[in-house]
XYZ file of C-alpha atoms in Angstrom:
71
model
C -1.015 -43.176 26.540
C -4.454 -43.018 25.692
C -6.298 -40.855 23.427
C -7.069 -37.310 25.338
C -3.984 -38.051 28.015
C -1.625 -35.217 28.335
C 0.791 -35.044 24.944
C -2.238 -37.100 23.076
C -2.178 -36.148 19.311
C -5.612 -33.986 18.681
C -8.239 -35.394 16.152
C -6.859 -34.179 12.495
C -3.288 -34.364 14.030
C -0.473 -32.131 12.437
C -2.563 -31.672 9.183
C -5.072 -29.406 11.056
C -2.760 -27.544 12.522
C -0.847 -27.014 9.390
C -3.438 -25.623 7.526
C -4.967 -23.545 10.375
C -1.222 -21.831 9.812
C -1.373 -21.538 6.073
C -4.624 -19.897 6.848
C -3.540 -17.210 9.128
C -0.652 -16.842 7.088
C -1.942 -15.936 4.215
C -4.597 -13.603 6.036
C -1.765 -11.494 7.202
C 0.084 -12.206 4.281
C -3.307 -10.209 2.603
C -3.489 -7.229 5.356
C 0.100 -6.446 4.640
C -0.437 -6.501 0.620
C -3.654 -4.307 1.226
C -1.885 -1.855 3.686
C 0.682 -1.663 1.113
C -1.591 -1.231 -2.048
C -2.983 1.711 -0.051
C 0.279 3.302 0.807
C 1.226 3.351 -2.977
C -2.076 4.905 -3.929
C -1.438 7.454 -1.575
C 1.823 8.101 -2.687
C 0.931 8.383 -6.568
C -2.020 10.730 -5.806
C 0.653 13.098 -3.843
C 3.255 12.456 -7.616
C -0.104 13.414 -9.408
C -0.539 17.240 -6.967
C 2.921 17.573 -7.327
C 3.057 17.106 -11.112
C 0.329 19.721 -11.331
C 2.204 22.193 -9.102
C 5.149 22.038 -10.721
C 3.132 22.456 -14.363
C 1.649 25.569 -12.633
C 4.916 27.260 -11.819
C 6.344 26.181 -14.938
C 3.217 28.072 -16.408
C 3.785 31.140 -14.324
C 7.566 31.087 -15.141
C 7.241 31.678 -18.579
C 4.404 34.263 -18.197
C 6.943 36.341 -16.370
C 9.643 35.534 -18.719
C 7.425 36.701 -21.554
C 6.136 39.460 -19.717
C 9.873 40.800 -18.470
C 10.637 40.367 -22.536
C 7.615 42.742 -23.543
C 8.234 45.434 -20.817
């Protein structure tokens, strides 16, 4: 067969095509780290509101404890 027949090899041959798929690889490999990095900030910014909330009815339980004990 000659060069540029059907089932010729394609200038750079498997070595091209091998790092064309490393390439894309590790570009989705990337988007999926990055989607995940922003999933986890999410989550530890909703920990954070929650951590606040629950110091805030901590707070307001013992205000009316204290208060019930003064009354």
């Amino acid at each position: 067969m000659a060069e540029g027949d059907t089932g010729g090899i394609r200038s750079g041959g498997a070595a091209q095509g091998d790092a064309f798929s490393k390439r894309e690889k590790a570009n989705e490999d990337f988007y999926v780290r990055d989607q995940e990095m922003q999933k986890l900030r999410a989550l530890k910014k909703k920990i954070e509101e929650h951590k606040k909330h629950l110091e805030e009815l901590e707070k307001n339980v013992s205000d009316t404890m204290a208060q019930g004990g003064k009354k």
